[in-house]
PDB file of C-alpha atoms and ligand atoms in Angstrom:
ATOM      1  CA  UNK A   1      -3.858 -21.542 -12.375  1.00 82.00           C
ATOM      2  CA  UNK A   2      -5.791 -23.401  -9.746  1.00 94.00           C
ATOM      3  CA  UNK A   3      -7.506 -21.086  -7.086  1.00 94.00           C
ATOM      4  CA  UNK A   4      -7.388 -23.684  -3.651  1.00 97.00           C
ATOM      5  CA  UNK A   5      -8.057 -22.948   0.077  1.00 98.00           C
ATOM      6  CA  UNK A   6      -8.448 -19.236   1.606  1.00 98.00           C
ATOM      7  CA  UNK A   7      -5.273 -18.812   3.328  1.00 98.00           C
ATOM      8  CA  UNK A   8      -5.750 -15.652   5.438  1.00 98.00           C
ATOM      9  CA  UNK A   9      -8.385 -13.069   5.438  1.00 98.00           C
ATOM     10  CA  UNK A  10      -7.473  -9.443   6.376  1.00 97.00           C
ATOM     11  CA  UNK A  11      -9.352  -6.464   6.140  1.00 95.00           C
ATOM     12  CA  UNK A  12      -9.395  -5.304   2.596  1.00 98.00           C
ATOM     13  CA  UNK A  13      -8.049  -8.705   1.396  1.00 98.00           C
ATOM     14  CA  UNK A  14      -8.338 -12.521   1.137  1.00 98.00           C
ATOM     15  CA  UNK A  15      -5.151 -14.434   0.114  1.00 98.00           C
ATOM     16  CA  UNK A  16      -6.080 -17.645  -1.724  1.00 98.00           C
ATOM     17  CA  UNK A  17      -3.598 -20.687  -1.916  1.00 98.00           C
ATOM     18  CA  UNK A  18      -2.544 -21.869  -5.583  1.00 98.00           C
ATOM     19  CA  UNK A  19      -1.744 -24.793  -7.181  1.00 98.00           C
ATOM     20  CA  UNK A  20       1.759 -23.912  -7.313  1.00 98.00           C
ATOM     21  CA  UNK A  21       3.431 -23.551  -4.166  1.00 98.00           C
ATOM     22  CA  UNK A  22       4.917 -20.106  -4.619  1.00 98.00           C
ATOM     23  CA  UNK A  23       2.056 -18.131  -5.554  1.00 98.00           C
ATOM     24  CA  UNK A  24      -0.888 -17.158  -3.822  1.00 98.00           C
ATOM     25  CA  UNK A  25      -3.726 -15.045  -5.271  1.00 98.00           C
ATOM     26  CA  UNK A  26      -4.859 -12.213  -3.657  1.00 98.00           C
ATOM     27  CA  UNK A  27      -8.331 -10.714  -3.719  1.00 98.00           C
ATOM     28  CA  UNK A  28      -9.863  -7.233  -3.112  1.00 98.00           C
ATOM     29  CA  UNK A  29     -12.910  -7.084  -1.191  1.00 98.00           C
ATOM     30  CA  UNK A  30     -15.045  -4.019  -0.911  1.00 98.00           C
ATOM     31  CA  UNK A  31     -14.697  -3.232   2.552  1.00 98.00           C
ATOM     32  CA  UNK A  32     -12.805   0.052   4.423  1.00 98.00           C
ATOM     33  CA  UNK A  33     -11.683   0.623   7.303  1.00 97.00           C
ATOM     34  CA  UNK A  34      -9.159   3.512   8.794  1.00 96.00           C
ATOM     35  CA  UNK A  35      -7.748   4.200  12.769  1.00 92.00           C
ATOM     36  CA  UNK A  36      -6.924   1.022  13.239  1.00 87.00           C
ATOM     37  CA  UNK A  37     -10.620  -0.549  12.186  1.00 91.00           C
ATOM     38  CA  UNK A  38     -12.356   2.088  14.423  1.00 93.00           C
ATOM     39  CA  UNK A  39     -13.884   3.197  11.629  1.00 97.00           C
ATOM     40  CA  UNK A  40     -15.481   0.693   9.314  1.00 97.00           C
ATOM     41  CA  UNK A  41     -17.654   0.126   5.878  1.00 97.00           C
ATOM     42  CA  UNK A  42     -17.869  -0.654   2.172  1.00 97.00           C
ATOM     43  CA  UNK A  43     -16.892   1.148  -0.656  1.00 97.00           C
ATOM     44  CA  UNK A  44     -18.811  -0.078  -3.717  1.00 98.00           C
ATOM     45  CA  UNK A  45     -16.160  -1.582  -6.121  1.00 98.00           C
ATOM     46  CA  UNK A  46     -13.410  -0.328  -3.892  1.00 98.00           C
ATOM     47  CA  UNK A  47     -11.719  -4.016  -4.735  1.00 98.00           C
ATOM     48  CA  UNK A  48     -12.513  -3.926  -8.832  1.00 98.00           C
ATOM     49  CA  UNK A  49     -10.501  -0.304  -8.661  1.00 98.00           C
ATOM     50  CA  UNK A  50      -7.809  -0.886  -5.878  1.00 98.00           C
ATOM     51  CA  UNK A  51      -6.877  -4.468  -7.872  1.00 98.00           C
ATOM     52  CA  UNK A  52      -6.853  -2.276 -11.431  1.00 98.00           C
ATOM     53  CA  UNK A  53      -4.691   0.598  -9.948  1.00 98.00           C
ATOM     54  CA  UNK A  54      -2.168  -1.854  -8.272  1.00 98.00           C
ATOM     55  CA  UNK A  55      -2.055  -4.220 -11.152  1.00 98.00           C
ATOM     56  CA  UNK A  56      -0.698  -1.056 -12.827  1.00 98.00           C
ATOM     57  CA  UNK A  57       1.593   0.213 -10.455  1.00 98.00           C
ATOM     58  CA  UNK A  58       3.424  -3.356  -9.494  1.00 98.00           C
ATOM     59  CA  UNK A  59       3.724  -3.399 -13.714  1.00 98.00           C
ATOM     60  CA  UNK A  60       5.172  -0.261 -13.387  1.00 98.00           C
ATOM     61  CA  UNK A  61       7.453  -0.844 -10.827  1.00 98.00           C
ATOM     62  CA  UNK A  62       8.642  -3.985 -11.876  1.00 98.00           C
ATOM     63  CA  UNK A  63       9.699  -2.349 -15.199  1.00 98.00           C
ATOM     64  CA  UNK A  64      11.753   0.299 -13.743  1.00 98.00           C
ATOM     65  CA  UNK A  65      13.687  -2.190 -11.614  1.00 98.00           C
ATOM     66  CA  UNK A  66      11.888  -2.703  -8.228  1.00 98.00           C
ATOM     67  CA  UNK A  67      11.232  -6.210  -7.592  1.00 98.00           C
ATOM     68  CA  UNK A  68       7.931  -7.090  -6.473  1.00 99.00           C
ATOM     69  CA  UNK A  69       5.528  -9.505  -5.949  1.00 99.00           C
ATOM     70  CA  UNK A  70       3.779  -9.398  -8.833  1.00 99.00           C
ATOM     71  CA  UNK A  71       2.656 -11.820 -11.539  1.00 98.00           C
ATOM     72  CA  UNK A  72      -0.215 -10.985 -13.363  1.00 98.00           C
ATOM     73  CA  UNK A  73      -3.601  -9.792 -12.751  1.00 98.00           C
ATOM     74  CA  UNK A  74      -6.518 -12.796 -13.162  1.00 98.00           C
ATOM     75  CA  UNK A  75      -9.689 -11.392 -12.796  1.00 98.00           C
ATOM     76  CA  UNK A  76     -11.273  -7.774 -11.290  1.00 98.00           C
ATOM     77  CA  UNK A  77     -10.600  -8.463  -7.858  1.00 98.00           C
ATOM     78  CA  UNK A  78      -8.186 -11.550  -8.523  1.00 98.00           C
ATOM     79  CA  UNK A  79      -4.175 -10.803  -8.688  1.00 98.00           C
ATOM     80  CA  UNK A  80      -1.631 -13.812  -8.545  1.00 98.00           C
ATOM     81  CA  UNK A  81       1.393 -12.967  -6.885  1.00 98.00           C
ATOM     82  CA  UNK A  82       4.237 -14.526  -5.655  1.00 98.00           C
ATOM     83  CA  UNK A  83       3.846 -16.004  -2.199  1.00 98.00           C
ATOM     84  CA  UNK A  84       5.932 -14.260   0.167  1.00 98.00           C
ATOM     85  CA  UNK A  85       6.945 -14.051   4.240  1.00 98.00           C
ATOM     86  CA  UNK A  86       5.699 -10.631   5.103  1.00 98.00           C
ATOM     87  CA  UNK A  87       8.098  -8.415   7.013  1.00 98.00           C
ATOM     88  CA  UNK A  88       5.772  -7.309   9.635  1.00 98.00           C
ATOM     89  CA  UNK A  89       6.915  -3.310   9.113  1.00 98.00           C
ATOM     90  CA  UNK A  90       4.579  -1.127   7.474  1.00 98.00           C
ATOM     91  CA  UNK A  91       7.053   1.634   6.079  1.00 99.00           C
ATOM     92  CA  UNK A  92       5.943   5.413   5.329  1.00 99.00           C
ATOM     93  CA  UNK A  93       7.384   8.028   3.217  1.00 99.00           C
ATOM     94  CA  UNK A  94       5.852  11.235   3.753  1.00 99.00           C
ATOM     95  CA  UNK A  95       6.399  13.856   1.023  1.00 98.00           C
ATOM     96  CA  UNK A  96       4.067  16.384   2.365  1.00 98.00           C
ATOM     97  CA  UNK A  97       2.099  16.646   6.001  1.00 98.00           C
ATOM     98  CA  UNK A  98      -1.287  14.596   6.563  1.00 98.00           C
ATOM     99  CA  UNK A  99      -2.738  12.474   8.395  1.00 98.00           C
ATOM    100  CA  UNK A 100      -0.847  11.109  11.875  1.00 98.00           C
ATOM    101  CA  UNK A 101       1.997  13.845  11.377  1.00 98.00           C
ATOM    102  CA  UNK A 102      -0.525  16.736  11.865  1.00 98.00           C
ATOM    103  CA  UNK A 103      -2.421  14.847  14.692  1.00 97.00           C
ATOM    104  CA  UNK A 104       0.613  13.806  16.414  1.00 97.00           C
ATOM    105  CA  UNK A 105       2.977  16.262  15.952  1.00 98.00           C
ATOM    106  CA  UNK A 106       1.199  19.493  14.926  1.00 98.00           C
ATOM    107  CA  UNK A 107       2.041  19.815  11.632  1.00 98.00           C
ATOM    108  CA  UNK A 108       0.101  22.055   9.512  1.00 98.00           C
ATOM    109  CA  UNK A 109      -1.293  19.816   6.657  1.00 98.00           C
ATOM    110  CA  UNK A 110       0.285  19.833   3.262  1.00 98.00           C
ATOM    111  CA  UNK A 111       3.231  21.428   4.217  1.00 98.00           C
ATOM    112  CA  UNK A 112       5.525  20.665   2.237  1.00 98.00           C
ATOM    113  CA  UNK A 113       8.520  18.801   4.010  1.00 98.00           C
ATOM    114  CA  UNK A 114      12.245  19.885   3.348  1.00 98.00           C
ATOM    115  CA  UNK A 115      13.196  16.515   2.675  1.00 98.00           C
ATOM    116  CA  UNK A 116      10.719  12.909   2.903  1.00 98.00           C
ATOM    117  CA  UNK A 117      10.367  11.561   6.201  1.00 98.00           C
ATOM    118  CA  UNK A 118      10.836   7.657   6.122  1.00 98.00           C
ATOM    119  CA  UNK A 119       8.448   6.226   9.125  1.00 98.00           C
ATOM    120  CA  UNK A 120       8.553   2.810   9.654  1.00 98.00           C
ATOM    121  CA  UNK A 121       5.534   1.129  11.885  1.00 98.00           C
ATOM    122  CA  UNK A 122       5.142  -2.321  13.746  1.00 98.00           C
ATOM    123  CA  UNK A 123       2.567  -4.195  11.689  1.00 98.00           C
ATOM    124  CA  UNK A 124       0.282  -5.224  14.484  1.00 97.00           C
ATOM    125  CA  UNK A 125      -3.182  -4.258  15.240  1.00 94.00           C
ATOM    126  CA  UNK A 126      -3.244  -5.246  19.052  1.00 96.00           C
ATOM    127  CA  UNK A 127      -0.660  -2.958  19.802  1.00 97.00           C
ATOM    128  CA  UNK A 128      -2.424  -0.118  17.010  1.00 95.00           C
ATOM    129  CA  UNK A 129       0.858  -0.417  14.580  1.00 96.00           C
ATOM    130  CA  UNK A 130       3.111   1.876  16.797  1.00 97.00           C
ATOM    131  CA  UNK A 131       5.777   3.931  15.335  1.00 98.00           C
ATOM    132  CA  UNK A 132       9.243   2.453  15.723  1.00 98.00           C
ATOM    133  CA  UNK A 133      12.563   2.835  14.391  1.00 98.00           C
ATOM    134  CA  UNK A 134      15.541   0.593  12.911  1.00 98.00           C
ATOM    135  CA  UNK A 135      17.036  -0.494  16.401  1.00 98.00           C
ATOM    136  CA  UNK A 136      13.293  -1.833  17.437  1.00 98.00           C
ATOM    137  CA  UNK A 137      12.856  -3.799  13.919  1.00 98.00           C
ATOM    138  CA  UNK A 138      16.250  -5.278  14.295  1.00 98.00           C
ATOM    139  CA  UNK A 139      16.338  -5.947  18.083  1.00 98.00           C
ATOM    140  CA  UNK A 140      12.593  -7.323  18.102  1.00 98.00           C
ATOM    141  CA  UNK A 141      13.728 -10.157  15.371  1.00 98.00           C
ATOM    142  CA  UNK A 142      11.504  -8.388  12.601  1.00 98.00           C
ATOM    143  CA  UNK A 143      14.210  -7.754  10.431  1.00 98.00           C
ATOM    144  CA  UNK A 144      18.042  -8.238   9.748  1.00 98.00           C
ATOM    145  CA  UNK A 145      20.223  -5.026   8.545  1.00 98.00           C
ATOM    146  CA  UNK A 146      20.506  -6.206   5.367  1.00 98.00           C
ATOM    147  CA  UNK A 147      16.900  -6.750   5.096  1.00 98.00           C
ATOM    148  CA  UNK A 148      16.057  -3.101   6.640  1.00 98.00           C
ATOM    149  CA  UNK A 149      18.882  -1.766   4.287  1.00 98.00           C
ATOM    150  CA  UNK A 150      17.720  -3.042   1.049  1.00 98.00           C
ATOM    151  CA  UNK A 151      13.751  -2.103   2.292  1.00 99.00           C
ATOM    152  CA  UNK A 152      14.997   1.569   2.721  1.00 98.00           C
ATOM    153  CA  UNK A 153      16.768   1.561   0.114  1.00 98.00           C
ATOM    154  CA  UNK A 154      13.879  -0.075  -2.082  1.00 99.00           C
ATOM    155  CA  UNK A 155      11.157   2.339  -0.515  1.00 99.00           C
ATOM    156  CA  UNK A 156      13.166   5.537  -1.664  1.00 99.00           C
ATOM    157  CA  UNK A 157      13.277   4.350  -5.179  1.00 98.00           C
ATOM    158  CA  UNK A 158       9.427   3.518  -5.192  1.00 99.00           C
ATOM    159  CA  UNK A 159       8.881   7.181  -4.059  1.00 99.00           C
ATOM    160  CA  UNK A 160      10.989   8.928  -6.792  1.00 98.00           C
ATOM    161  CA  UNK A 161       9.328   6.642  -9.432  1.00 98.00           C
ATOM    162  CA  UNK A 162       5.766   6.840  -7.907  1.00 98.00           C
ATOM    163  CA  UNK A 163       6.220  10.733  -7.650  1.00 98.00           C
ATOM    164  CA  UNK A 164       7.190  10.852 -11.493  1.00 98.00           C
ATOM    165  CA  UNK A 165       4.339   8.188 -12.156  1.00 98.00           C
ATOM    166  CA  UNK A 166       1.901  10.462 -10.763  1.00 98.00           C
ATOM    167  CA  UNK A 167       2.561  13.879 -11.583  1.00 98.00           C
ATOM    168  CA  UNK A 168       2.208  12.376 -14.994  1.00 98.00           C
ATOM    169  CA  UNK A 169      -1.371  11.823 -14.169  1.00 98.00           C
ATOM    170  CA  UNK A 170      -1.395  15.337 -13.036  1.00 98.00           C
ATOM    171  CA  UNK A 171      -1.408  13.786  -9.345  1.00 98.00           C
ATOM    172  CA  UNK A 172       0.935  14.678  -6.518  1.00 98.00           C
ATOM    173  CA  UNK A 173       2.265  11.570  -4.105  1.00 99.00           C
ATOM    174  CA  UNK A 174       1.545  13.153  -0.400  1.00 99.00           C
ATOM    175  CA  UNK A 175       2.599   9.930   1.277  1.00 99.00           C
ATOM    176  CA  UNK A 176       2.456   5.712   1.489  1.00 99.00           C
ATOM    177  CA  UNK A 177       2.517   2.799   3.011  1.00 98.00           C
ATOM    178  CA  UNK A 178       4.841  -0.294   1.968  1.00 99.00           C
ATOM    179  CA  UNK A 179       5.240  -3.265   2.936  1.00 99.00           C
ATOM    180  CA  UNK A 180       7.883  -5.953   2.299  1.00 99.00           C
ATOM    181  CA  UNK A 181       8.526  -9.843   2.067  1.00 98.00           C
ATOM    182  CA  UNK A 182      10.980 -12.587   1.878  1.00 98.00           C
ATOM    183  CA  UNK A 183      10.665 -14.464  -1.257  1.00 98.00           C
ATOM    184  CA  UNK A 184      13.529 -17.252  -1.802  1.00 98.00           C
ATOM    185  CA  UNK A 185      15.882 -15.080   0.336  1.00 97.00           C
ATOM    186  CA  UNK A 186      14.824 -11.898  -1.081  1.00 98.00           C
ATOM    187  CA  UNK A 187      13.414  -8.747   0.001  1.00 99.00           C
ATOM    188  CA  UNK A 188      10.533  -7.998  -2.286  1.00 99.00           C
ATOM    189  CA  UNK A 189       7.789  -5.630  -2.390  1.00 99.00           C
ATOM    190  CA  UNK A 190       4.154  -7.240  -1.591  1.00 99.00           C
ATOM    191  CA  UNK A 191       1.006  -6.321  -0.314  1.00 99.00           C
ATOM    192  CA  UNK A 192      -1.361  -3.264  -2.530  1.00 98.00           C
ATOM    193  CA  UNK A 193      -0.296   0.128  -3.850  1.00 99.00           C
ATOM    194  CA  UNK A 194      -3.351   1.913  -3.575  1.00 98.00           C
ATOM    195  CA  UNK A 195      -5.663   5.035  -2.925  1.00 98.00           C
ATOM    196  CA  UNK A 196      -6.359   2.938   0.213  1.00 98.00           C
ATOM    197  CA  UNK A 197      -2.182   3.230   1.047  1.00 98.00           C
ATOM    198  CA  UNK A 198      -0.994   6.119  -0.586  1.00 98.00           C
ATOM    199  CA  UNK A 199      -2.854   9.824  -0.212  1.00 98.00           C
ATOM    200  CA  UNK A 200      -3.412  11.303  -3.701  1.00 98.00           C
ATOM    201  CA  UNK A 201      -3.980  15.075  -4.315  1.00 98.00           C
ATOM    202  CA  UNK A 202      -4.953  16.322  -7.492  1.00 98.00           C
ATOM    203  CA  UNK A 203      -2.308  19.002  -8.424  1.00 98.00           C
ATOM    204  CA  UNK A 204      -4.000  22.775  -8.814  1.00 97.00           C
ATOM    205  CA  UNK A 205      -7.199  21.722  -6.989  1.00 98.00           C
ATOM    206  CA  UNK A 206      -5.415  19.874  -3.896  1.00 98.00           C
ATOM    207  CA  UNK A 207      -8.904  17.400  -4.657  1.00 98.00           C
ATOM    208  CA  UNK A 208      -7.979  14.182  -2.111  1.00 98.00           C
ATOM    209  CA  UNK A 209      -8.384  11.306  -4.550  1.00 98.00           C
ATOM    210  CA  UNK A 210      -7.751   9.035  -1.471  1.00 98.00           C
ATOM    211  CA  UNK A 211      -9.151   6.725   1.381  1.00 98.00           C
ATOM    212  CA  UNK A 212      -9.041  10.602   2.900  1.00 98.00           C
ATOM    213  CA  UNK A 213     -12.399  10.644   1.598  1.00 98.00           C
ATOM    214  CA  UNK A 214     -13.310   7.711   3.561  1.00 98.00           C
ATOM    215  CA  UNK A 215     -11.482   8.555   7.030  1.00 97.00           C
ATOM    216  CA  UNK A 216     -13.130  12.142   6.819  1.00 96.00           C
ATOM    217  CA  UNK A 217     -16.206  11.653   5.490  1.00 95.00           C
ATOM    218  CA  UNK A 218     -15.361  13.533   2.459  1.00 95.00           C
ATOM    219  CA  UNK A 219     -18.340  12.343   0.311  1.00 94.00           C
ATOM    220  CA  UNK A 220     -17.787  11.171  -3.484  1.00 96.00           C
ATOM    221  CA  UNK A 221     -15.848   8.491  -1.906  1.00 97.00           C
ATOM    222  CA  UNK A 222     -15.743   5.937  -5.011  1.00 97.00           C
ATOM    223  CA  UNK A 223     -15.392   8.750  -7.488  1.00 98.00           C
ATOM    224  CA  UNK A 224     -11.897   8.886  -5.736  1.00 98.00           C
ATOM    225  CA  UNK A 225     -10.607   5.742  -6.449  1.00 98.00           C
ATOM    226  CA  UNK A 226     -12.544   5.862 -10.152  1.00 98.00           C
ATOM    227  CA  UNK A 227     -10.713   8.994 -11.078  1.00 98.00           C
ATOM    228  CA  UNK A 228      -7.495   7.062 -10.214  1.00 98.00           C
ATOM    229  CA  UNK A 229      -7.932   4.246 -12.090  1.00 98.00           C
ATOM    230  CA  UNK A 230      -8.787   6.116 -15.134  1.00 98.00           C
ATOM    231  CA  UNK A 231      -5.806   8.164 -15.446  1.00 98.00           C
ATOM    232  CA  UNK A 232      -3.707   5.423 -14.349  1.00 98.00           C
ATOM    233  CA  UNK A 233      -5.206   2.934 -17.109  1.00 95.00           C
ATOM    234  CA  UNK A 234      -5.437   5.844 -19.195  1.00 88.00           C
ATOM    235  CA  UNK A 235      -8.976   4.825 -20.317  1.00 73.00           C
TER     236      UNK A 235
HETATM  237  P1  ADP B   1      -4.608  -6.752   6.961  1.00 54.30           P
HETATM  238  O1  ADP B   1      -3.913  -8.030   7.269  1.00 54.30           O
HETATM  239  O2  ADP B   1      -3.817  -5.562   7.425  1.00 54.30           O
HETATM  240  O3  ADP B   1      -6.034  -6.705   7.392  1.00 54.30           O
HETATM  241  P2  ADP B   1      -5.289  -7.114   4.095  1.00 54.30           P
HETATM  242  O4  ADP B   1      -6.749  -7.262   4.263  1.00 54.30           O
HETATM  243  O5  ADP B   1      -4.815  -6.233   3.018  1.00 54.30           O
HETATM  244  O6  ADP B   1      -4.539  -6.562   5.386  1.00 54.30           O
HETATM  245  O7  ADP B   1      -4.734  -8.588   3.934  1.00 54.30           O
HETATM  246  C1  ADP B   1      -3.732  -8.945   3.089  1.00 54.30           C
HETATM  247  C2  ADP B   1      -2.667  -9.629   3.901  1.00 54.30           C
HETATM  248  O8  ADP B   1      -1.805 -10.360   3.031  1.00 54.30           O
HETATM  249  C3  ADP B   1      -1.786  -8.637   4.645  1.00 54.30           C
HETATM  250  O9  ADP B   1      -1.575  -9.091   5.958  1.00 54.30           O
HETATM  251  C4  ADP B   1      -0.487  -8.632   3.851  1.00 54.30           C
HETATM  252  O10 ADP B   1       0.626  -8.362   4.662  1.00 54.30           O
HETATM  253  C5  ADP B   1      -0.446 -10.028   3.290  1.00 54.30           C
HETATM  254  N1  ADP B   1       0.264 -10.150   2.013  1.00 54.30           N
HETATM  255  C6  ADP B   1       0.360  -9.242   1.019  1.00 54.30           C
HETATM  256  N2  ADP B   1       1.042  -9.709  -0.033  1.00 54.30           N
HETATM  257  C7  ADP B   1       1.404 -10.973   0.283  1.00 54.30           C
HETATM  258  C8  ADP B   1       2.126 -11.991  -0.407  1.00 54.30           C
HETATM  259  N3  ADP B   1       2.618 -11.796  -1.611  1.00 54.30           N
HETATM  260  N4  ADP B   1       2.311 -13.187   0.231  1.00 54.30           N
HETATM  261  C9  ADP B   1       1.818 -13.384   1.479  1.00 54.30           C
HETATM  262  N5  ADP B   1       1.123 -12.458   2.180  1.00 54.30           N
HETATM  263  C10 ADP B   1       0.912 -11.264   1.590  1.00 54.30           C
HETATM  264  N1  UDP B   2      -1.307   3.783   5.743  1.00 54.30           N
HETATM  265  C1  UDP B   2      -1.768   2.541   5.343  1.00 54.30           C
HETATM  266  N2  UDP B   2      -2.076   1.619   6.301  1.00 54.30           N
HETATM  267  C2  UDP B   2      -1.931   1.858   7.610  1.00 54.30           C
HETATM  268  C3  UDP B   2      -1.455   3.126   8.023  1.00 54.30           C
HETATM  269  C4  UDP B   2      -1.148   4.059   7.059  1.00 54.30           C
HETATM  270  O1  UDP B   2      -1.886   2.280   4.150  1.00 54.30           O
HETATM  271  O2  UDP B   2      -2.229   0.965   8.432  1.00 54.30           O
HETATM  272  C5  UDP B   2      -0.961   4.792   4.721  1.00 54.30           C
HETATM  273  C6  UDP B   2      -1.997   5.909   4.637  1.00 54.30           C
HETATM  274  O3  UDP B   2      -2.968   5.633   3.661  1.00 54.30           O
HETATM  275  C7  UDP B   2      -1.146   7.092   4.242  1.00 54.30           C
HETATM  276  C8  UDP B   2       0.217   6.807   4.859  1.00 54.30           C
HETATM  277  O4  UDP B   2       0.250   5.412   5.097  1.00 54.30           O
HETATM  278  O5  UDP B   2      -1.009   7.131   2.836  1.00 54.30           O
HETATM  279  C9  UDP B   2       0.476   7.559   6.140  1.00 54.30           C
HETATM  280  O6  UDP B   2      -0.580   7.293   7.010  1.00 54.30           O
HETATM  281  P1  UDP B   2      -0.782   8.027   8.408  1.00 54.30           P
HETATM  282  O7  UDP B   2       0.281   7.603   9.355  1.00 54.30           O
HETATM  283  O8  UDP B   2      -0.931   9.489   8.204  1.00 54.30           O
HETATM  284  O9  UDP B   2      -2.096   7.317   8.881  1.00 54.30           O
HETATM  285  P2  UDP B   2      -3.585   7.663   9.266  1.00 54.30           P
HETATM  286  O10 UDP B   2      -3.644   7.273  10.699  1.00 54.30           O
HETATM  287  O11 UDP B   2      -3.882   9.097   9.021  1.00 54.30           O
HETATM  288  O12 UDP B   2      -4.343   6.728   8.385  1.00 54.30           O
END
């Protein structure tokens, strides 16, 4: 495979063009940010470890059914996927309360929540990604109803089998960010599954193993994402 010309750079990626037209390759950089790029820096080897983890978790995925973007992982930071149209939602389930539910609505972190809250969020950083729901998507041209149907019903599946994935690794699934593309008509799952998307608790010790570290200045913040990618390549 043929790496060409840098297609897009974002701010934890940079999505290379192939020689075949359907794929792209992404790459993981190194650098962090969090509320909406007020907060920036690097996290040494952030892209070695967030390429490893998602590698694993696309290959997980894809075997229990969800279809994804995924090909095959080419290098540390290099992953070929399949090139897609991204839906420009970013959809949330929350399992438990963190982040913008307790500072926007009060609720008392890690509370456990009755049943998972699906968020979804415009995917644009010059309006700060606001919160919308299914009549904005459709009525804004983001998405058809079939589209938003077979994303919901695609995200809830990804929880339940993320949730199992993780407690295996004696890690609980607090929340995560999705996102979605079109892919020869399809709605497929794209982008990075992460510690830089998803928040990551240790079970018994509550231990954030998450860009949490990052946001809050937590300390130990590589350890986090190390300690993730060695129980999830089981090495
Ligand atoms: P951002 O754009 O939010 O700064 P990144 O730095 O992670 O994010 O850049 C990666 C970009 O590539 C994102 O905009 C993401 O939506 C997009 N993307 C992810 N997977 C694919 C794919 N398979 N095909 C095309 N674009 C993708
Ligand atoms: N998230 C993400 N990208 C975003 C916003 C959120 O990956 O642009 C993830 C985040 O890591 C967490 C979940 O989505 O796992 C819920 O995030 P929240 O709304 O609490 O965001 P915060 O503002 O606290 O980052």
């Amino acid at each position: 495979m043929e790496k060409r010309e840098k297609l897009y750079e974002g701010k934890a990626k940079i999505l290379y063009a192939t020689d075949h037209p359907d794929l792209v390759i992404q790459y993981f950089k190194d650098d962090a940010t969090a509320f909406n790029a007020k907060k920036k820096g690097t996290v040494d080897e952030k892209g070695i470890m967030n390429n490893g983890i998602s590698a694993k978790i696309f290959e997980y995925l894809g075997a229990n059914g969800v279809p994804t973007h995924f090909e095959k992982q080419l290098s540390d930071r290099e992953m070929l996927v399949k090139k897609v149209q991204i839906v420009p939602v970013e959809v949330i389930i929350r399992n438990r309360a963190a982040g913008s539910l307790c500072r926007n609505y009060g609720a008392v972190e890690g509370k456990v929540l009755s049943r998972p809250i699906y968020e979804l969020c415009y995917k644009n950083d010059a309006y700060n990604d606001p919160l919308m729901n299914e009549d904005h998507v459709i009525t804004l041209d983001l998405a058809t109803d079939a589209e938003l149907a077979d994303m919901k019903k695609i995200t809830f599946q990804v929880n339940e089998l993320l949730k199992k994935f993780f407690l295996a690794l004696n890690i609980e699934l607090i929340d995560f960010k999705i996102e979605f593309g079109r892919y020869k008509g399809k709605i497929i799952l794209a982008d990075e599954i992460s510690p830089d998307t998803c928040r990551l608790w240790e079970v018994g010790t509550g231990v954030r193993l998450d860009k949490d570290r990052f946001r809050n200045d937590l300390g130990n913040i590589k350890e986090g994402y190390q300690e993730v990618l060695k129980r999830v390549t089981h090495k």
